[in-house]
Structures are given as C-alpha cells and as structure tokens.
Short mmCIF file of C-alpha atoms and ligand atoms in Angstrom, two decimals:
data_model
loop_
_atom_site.label_atom_id
_atom_site.label_comp_id
_atom_site.label_asym_id
_atom_site.label_seq_id
_atom_site.Cartn_x
_atom_site.Cartn_y
_atom_site.Cartn_z
CA MET A 1 12.29 14.87 2.57
CA GLN A 2 11.56 13.80 -0.97
CA LEU A 3 9.18 10.94 -1.74
CA ILE A 4 9.66 9.46 -5.18
CA ALA A 5 6.30 7.98 -6.03
CA SER A 6 3.72 7.32 -8.68
CA LEU A 7 0.33 8.81 -7.91
CA THR A 8 -1.42 5.47 -8.36
CA SER A 9 1.00 3.36 -6.30
CA PRO A 10 -0.74 1.92 -3.22
CA PHE A 11 2.66 1.40 -1.59
CA ALA A 12 3.55 5.06 -2.08
CA ARG A 13 0.08 6.05 -0.86
CA LYS A 14 0.78 4.30 2.45
CA ILE A 15 3.69 6.68 3.01
CA ARG A 16 1.76 9.72 1.82
CA VAL A 17 -1.06 8.91 4.26
CA GLN A 18 1.39 8.35 7.11
CA LEU A 19 3.17 11.68 6.42
CA ALA A 20 -0.16 13.52 6.12
CA GLU A 21 -1.44 12.06 9.41
CA LYS A 22 1.74 13.26 11.13
CA GLY A 23 1.69 16.64 9.37
CA LEU A 24 5.27 16.12 8.19
CA PRO A 25 6.26 18.24 5.18
CA PHE A 26 7.76 16.50 2.14
CA VAL A 27 8.23 17.03 -1.56
CA LEU A 28 6.39 14.57 -3.79
CA VAL A 29 8.47 13.67 -6.85
CA PRO A 30 6.12 11.95 -9.33
CA GLU A 31 7.81 9.11 -11.17
CA ASN A 32 6.62 6.37 -13.51
CA PRO A 33 8.78 3.34 -12.66
CA HIS A 34 7.68 1.60 -15.86
CA ASP A 35 9.19 4.34 -18.05
CA PRO A 36 12.59 3.00 -19.24
CA ALA A 37 13.96 6.56 -18.90
CA SER A 38 12.90 6.78 -15.24
CA PRO A 39 15.76 7.58 -12.83
CA ILE A 40 14.12 5.46 -10.09
CA GLY A 41 16.98 2.91 -10.25
CA ARG A 42 19.28 5.57 -8.76
CA PHE A 43 17.15 5.50 -5.61
CA ASN A 44 16.08 1.85 -5.51
CA PRO A 45 18.10 -0.81 -7.40
CA LEU A 46 14.85 -2.76 -7.78
CA GLY A 47 13.44 0.10 -9.87
CA LYS A 48 10.28 0.37 -7.77
CA VAL A 49 8.45 3.21 -6.08
CA PRO A 50 8.23 4.46 -3.42
CA ALA A 51 11.70 5.60 -2.40
CA LEU A 52 12.36 8.27 0.20
CA VAL A 53 15.31 10.65 0.27
CA ALA A 54 15.60 11.80 3.87
CA ASP A 55 16.77 15.24 4.98
CA ASP A 56 20.17 13.76 5.88
CA GLY A 57 20.55 12.51 2.29
CA ARG A 58 19.98 8.82 3.06
CA THR A 59 17.69 6.91 0.72
CA TRP A 60 15.12 4.39 1.97
CA PHE A 61 13.00 1.75 0.25
CA ASP A 62 10.64 -0.20 0.19
CA SER A 63 7.41 0.99 1.78
CA PRO A 64 7.57 -0.98 5.10
CA VAL A 65 11.14 0.25 5.61
CA ILE A 66 10.24 3.83 4.71
CA ALA A 67 7.28 3.67 7.10
CA GLU A 68 9.50 2.45 9.91
CA TYR A 69 12.05 5.19 9.18
CA ILE A 70 9.28 7.80 9.40
CA GLU A 71 8.26 6.38 12.77
CA THR A 72 11.78 7.22 14.05
CA LEU A 73 11.26 10.93 13.35
CA SER A 74 9.52 11.52 16.71
CA ALA A 75 6.40 12.94 15.08
CA ALA A 76 3.09 11.88 16.65
CA PRO A 77 0.78 10.15 16.12
CA PHE A 78 2.71 6.91 15.99
CA PHE A 79 1.56 4.05 13.79
CA LEU A 80 3.66 1.24 15.27
CA PRO A 81 3.14 0.22 18.91
CA ALA A 82 6.18 0.58 21.18
CA ASP A 83 5.79 -3.06 22.26
CA ARG A 84 7.80 -5.13 19.78
CA LEU A 85 5.42 -8.07 19.65
CA ALA A 86 2.42 -5.75 19.14
CA ALA A 87 4.40 -3.98 16.40
CA LEU A 88 5.04 -7.33 14.73
CA GLU A 89 1.30 -7.99 14.71
CA VAL A 90 0.79 -4.69 12.88
CA ARG A 91 3.56 -5.56 10.45
CA GLN A 92 1.98 -8.94 9.71
CA VAL A 93 -1.34 -7.36 8.77
CA GLU A 94 0.55 -4.80 6.66
CA ALA A 95 2.37 -7.69 4.94
CA LEU A 96 -0.98 -9.39 4.26
CA ALA A 97 -2.50 -6.25 2.74
CA ASP A 98 0.67 -5.55 0.72
CA GLY A 99 0.67 -9.20 -0.39
CA VAL A 100 -2.88 -8.87 -1.70
CA THR A 101 -1.74 -5.84 -3.69
CA ASP A 102 1.32 -7.71 -4.99
CA ALA A 103 -0.91 -10.55 -6.21
CA GLY A 104 -3.30 -8.02 -7.77
CA ILE A 105 -0.38 -6.39 -9.60
CA LEU A 106 0.59 -9.79 -11.06
CA VAL A 107 -3.00 -10.27 -12.28
CA LEU A 108 -2.98 -6.80 -13.83
CA MET A 109 0.41 -7.32 -15.50
CA GLU A 110 -0.70 -10.70 -16.85
CA SER A 111 -3.73 -9.06 -18.46
CA ARG A 112 -1.43 -6.61 -20.24
CA ARG A 113 0.63 -9.32 -21.94
CA ALA A 114 -0.19 -10.37 -25.49
CA ALA A 115 -3.29 -12.59 -25.43
CA GLU A 116 -1.38 -15.70 -26.58
CA GLN A 117 1.17 -15.28 -23.75
CA GLN A 118 -1.38 -15.00 -20.98
CA SER A 119 -1.88 -17.92 -18.59
CA GLU A 120 -5.32 -18.42 -17.09
CA ALA A 121 -3.85 -20.82 -14.49
CA TRP A 122 -1.39 -18.14 -13.34
CA ARG A 123 -4.09 -15.48 -13.25
CA ALA A 124 -6.40 -17.73 -11.23
CA ARG A 125 -3.60 -18.62 -8.81
CA GLN A 126 -2.83 -14.95 -8.14
CA TRP A 127 -6.49 -13.93 -7.93
CA GLY A 128 -6.97 -16.76 -5.42
CA LYS A 129 -4.39 -15.01 -3.21
CA VAL A 130 -6.30 -11.74 -3.57
CA GLU A 131 -9.50 -13.47 -2.48
CA SER A 132 -8.05 -15.43 0.42
CA GLY A 133 -6.22 -12.30 1.63
CA LEU A 134 -9.42 -10.25 1.46
CA ASN A 135 -11.34 -12.95 3.32
CA ALA A 136 -8.73 -12.96 6.09
CA LEU A 137 -8.72 -9.16 6.32
CA GLN A 138 -12.51 -9.00 6.36
CA SER A 139 -12.61 -11.48 9.27
CA LEU A 140 -9.88 -9.53 11.04
CA VAL A 141 -11.63 -6.14 10.97
CA ALA A 142 -15.16 -7.47 11.64
CA GLY A 143 -16.60 -5.55 14.60
CA ARG A 144 -13.37 -3.64 15.19
CA THR A 145 -12.58 0.07 14.90
CA TRP A 146 -8.91 -0.56 14.11
CA ALA A 147 -7.33 -3.65 12.56
CA VAL A 148 -4.89 -4.21 15.43
CA GLY A 149 -5.15 -2.92 18.99
CA ASP A 150 -7.06 0.23 19.89
CA ALA A 151 -5.37 2.85 17.72
CA MET A 152 -4.82 3.53 14.04
CA SER A 153 -1.67 1.81 12.81
CA LEU A 154 0.24 0.95 9.65
CA ALA A 155 -2.10 -2.05 9.38
CA ASP A 156 -5.12 0.23 8.82
CA ILE A 157 -3.16 2.40 6.39
CA ALA A 158 -2.05 -0.63 4.37
CA ILE A 159 -5.57 -2.10 4.20
CA GLY A 160 -7.04 1.23 3.06
CA CYS A 161 -4.40 1.69 0.34
CA MET A 162 -4.79 -1.92 -0.84
CA TRP A 163 -8.57 -1.57 -1.13
CA GLY A 164 -8.35 1.78 -2.94
CA TRP A 165 -5.95 0.29 -5.48
CA LEU A 166 -8.09 -2.83 -6.05
CA LEU A 167 -11.13 -0.65 -6.77
CA LEU A 168 -9.07 1.49 -9.15
CA ARG A 169 -7.65 -1.45 -11.12
CA PHE A 170 -10.52 -3.95 -10.91
CA PRO A 171 -13.64 -1.74 -10.92
CA HIS A 172 -15.81 -4.49 -12.41
CA ALA A 173 -14.75 -7.32 -10.10
CA GLY A 174 -17.64 -6.69 -7.71
CA LEU A 175 -15.36 -6.55 -4.67
CA PRO A 176 -17.58 -4.28 -2.50
CA ALA A 177 -20.50 -6.70 -2.96
CA GLN A 178 -18.27 -9.70 -2.25
CA TYR A 179 -16.66 -8.15 0.85
CA PRO A 180 -19.32 -5.80 2.23
CA ALA A 181 -18.01 -5.69 5.80
CA LEU A 182 -14.50 -4.87 4.63
CA ALA A 183 -15.84 -2.27 2.18
CA ALA A 184 -17.83 -0.55 4.95
CA TRP A 185 -14.87 -0.65 7.32
CA VAL A 186 -12.57 0.94 4.73
CA GLU A 187 -15.19 3.55 3.82
CA ARG A 188 -14.83 5.06 7.29
CA LEU A 189 -11.05 5.32 6.80
CA MET A 190 -11.53 7.01 3.43
CA GLN A 191 -13.28 9.93 5.18
CA ARG A 192 -9.99 10.95 6.76
CA PRO A 193 -8.30 13.90 5.01
CA SER A 194 -5.08 11.85 4.64
CA PHE A 195 -6.93 9.30 2.50
CA ALA A 196 -9.15 11.82 0.69
CA GLN A 197 -6.10 13.89 -0.35
CA THR A 198 -4.25 10.84 -1.72
CA HIS A 199 -7.07 9.28 -3.72
CA PRO A 200 -5.46 7.83 -6.89
CA PRO A 201 -6.25 9.65 -10.14
CA ALA A 202 -8.48 7.72 -12.56
N1 GSH B 1 7.40 -4.12 -1.81
C1 GSH B 1 7.46 -2.85 -2.49
C2 GSH B 1 6.56 -2.89 -3.71
C3 GSH B 1 6.70 -1.63 -4.55
C4 GSH B 1 6.06 -1.81 -5.93
O1 GSH B 1 5.73 -2.93 -6.37
N2 GSH B 1 5.89 -0.68 -6.62
C5 GSH B 1 5.36 -0.71 -7.98
C6 GSH B 1 4.36 0.43 -8.19
S1 GSH B 1 2.90 0.14 -7.29
C7 GSH B 1 6.51 -0.48 -8.95
O2 GSH B 1 7.30 0.43 -8.73
N3 GSH B 1 6.61 -1.30 -10.00
C8 GSH B 1 7.62 -1.15 -10.99
C9 GSH B 1 8.28 -2.46 -11.34
O3 GSH B 1 7.92 -3.50 -10.75
O4 GSH B 1 9.17 -2.43 -12.18
C10 GSH B 1 7.05 -1.73 -1.51
O5 GSH B 1 6.32 -2.02 -0.55
O6 GSH B 1 7.50 -0.58 -1.67
#
C-alpha cells in the first residue's frame, strides 16, 4: 500500500495512526498538494491528500473513505463498530472533527491572502465553526475514556489529529486554556506510539 500524504496533513495523519495501530505496513509517499507540479491530481481529481493506492492497484480518497477501506482489510483492532448505527455515530464525530479542521484550514488560507483581500467577516465565521465544534467535542468527551462507545475508534483518531493540527497552525490562539478538558483528554491519546510517531514537523 502507498499513502500519498503531506507530513502536516491532519487528514493523512488519521490514516497513518490507523495503519500504525493495526501494524499494517505501507509506503509513505510525501507530497505537497499545493505545489503546482505535484502529481496528486493523478490519484485524487480534487488534488488533495491523502490518497491511498491499495495493493490491488485501486486508488482511494478522501480520508473517511480510505479509513473505511482499511477497516475491510481484516486487521485488528477495528476502529468502526460492526453495528451500523454505532458506526454512524463514530462517523458523525469524525465528520465534526474533520469539519473543525476544514474551517481552520479556511482561516489559515485567508490569513495567507494579500492583506487587502482578506475578509474579517469570513475569518470570524470560520473561526466560529472551530469554536462551536471544539465546544461540542469537549462536551462529548467529558468524563469519557473514548469519544464513542467503550473502545478506541475513528472518532478518537480524528479528534486527536484535529487537535494536533490546530496547535501546529494556531499556537498562539490559547486553545489548551480555552478547552482544558479536551486538551487533557487528547494528551492521553498523544502518549500512544501511533500518535507520537506521526507528530507533524514544525
Ligand atoms: N476531506 C478531505 C480533506 C483533505 C484536505 O483538505 N487535504 C489538504 C491537506 S490537509 C489538501 O490536500 N489541500 C490541498 C488543496 O486544497 O488544494 C479528506 O478528509 O481527505
């Protein structure tokens, strides 16, 4: 298996954590999707990482689809419950965490535009989604070991990768002080080798 990924992508990190937890071997192909010369469009018409080239030659994107494909490989532990409704609950929390990251990416991209093109209203709208998503996630994990059910799932992986990316890109936003319960909950996840090995480079 080949995973085409940037080392800072939280979406790619979800897959790297999942593969590491299962002990599945793969080749990491580092790619910068923002480089106009990047071949990523050959693997994902949307030009985004991650994309996975499976051993049978099929290509999968985006991260929730790749994660579900990996769950079909019969390699324990499993990160989606067998019960379809319980699995949907996991997927919803994953969508919430991914959505926070998506909104954060829009804030980051806005800040990289020329000053006169930036919109404070747009930035505030997107940051509002980050904050309301983090509030919901903090309430969700309060007093719980795992975000959904009684085992680690894609929900936990997505929350951990989202938080790691927010701290990387918004180090001065004071998020750990604003969301102390969520920060403490994620800190425990970060002790796992799968998260420690995939920490994004500065
Ligand atoms: N929904 C996608 C999001 C992937 C995504 O936004 N990847 C970013 C890197 S973190 C990217 O490749 N951006 C390049 C672009 O938008 O052109 C997933 O879950 O895989």
